[in-house]
Amino acid sequence: MAIDLTKMSRKELTKLRADIDKELIEADERERQEALKAAEQAAAKFGFSLDELSGKGKRRKGKQKRAQSAPKFRNPENPEQTWSGLGRKPQWFHDAIANGVPTEKLEI
């Protein structure tokens, strides 16, 4: 079925485009439903539901955040800068140690 688009008016072309867009959306939905049905059948063959396989049925607990640790070290030059002793050492801590300040003097 060939359509000669050159003989169609602008109004007819616009309607044709709208009809084509509508049909494409409906075709996508039909194919999605077919794929979903096939996936459900494949999962059922192995004794699962799609929710179980996709993780929607049971949610795993994510990594829980730790409570913020109390500071154990304080920058003598800027008392607002503290460090809990966990994780990467801050630059001010490295600088103080490099300048000969003992760790004990930095402790709170």
Short mmCIF file of C-alpha atoms in Angstrom, two decimals:
data_model
loop_
_atom_site.label_atom_id
_atom_site.label_comp_id
_atom_site.label_asym_id
_atom_site.label_seq_id
_atom_site.Cartn_x
_atom_site.Cartn_y
_atom_site.Cartn_z
CA MET A 1 0.00 0.00 0.00
CA ALA A 2 1.77 3.09 -1.23
CA ILE A 3 0.55 6.55 -0.36
CA ASP A 4 1.51 9.49 -2.54
CA LEU A 5 2.31 12.09 0.10
CA THR A 6 2.95 14.79 -2.47
CA LYS A 7 -0.75 14.91 -3.39
CA MET A 8 -1.90 15.31 0.22
CA SER A 9 -2.72 18.65 1.81
CA ARG A 10 -0.96 19.92 4.91
CA LYS A 11 -4.08 19.15 6.98
CA GLU A 12 -4.20 15.56 5.67
CA LEU A 13 -0.48 15.09 6.33
CA THR A 14 -0.86 16.38 9.90
CA LYS A 15 -3.79 14.00 10.51
CA LEU A 16 -1.82 11.12 9.01
CA ARG A 17 1.14 11.88 11.28
CA ALA A 18 -1.14 12.00 14.34
CA ASP A 19 -2.70 8.67 13.34
CA ILE A 20 0.73 7.12 12.84
CA ASP A 21 1.96 8.39 16.23
CA LYS A 22 -1.16 6.97 17.91
CA GLU A 23 -0.69 3.58 16.21
CA LEU A 24 3.00 3.49 17.18
CA ILE A 25 2.12 4.08 20.83
CA GLU A 26 -0.52 1.33 20.72
CA ALA A 27 1.90 -1.05 18.97
CA ASP A 28 4.55 -0.36 21.64
CA GLU A 29 2.04 -1.11 24.39
CA ARG A 30 0.90 -4.35 22.70
CA GLU A 31 4.50 -5.51 22.31
CA ARG A 32 5.30 -4.55 25.90
CA GLN A 33 2.35 -6.59 27.14
CA GLU A 34 3.43 -9.56 25.01
CA ALA A 35 6.98 -9.31 26.34
CA LEU A 36 5.70 -9.06 29.91
CA LYS A 37 3.51 -12.13 29.44
CA ALA A 38 6.44 -14.08 27.95
CA ALA A 39 8.70 -13.02 30.83
CA GLU A 40 6.07 -14.05 33.40
CA GLN A 41 5.76 -17.45 31.74
CA ALA A 42 9.54 -17.91 31.68
CA ALA A 43 9.80 -16.95 35.36
CA ALA A 44 6.91 -19.26 36.29
CA LYS A 45 8.68 -22.11 34.48
CA PHE A 46 11.44 -21.82 37.11
CA GLY A 47 9.04 -21.24 39.99
CA PHE A 48 9.46 -17.48 40.38
CA SER A 49 7.35 -14.40 39.90
CA LEU A 50 8.68 -11.35 38.08
CA ASP A 51 8.58 -9.39 41.34
CA GLU A 52 10.87 -11.95 42.97
CA LEU A 53 13.33 -11.81 40.09
CA SER A 54 13.33 -8.04 39.76
CA GLY A 55 13.68 -7.45 43.48
CA LYS A 56 10.40 -5.55 43.77
CA GLY A 57 8.82 -8.15 46.01
CA LYS A 58 11.38 -8.07 48.78
CA ARG A 59 13.56 -5.07 49.37
CA ARG A 60 16.99 -5.50 50.81
CA LYS A 61 18.05 -3.12 53.47
CA GLY A 62 20.60 -0.68 52.19
CA LYS A 63 23.76 0.19 53.95
CA GLN A 64 22.84 1.88 57.18
CA LYS A 65 24.55 5.12 58.01
CA ARG A 66 26.69 5.23 61.09
CA ALA A 67 26.17 7.80 63.74
CA GLN A 68 28.69 10.59 63.48
CA SER A 69 31.75 9.86 65.61
CA ALA A 70 32.85 12.27 68.27
CA PRO A 71 35.93 14.31 67.36
CA LYS A 72 39.20 13.07 68.85
CA PHE A 73 41.63 15.60 67.36
CA ARG A 74 41.51 19.40 67.03
CA ASN A 75 43.56 21.74 64.86
CA PRO A 76 45.53 24.00 67.25
CA GLU A 77 45.57 26.82 64.68
CA ASN A 78 41.83 26.64 63.97
CA PRO A 79 39.85 25.03 66.82
CA GLU A 80 36.76 24.69 64.61
CA GLN A 81 38.55 22.02 62.56
CA THR A 82 38.26 18.61 64.17
CA TRP A 83 38.77 15.01 63.12
CA SER A 84 37.25 11.86 64.58
CA GLY A 85 40.26 9.70 63.77
CA LEU A 86 38.22 7.72 61.22
CA GLY A 87 38.79 7.86 57.51
CA ARG A 88 41.35 9.92 55.66
CA LYS A 89 43.52 12.26 57.71
CA PRO A 90 42.78 15.93 57.05
CA GLN A 91 45.49 18.14 55.57
CA TRP A 92 45.85 20.19 58.76
CA PHE A 93 46.63 16.96 60.67
CA HIS A 94 49.35 16.02 58.14
CA ASP A 95 50.78 19.54 58.29
CA ALA A 96 50.89 19.56 62.11
CA ILE A 97 52.66 16.18 62.25
CA ALA A 98 55.12 17.35 59.54
CA ASN A 99 55.88 20.46 61.64
CA GLY A 100 56.78 18.29 64.61
CA VAL A 101 53.59 18.64 66.66
CA PRO A 102 53.08 15.38 68.58
CA THR A 103 49.77 13.57 68.09
CA GLU A 104 49.06 13.87 71.82
CA LYS A 105 48.96 17.68 71.54
CA LEU A 106 46.25 17.41 68.86
CA GLU A 107 44.03 15.15 70.95
CA ILE A 108 40.94 16.65 72.52
#
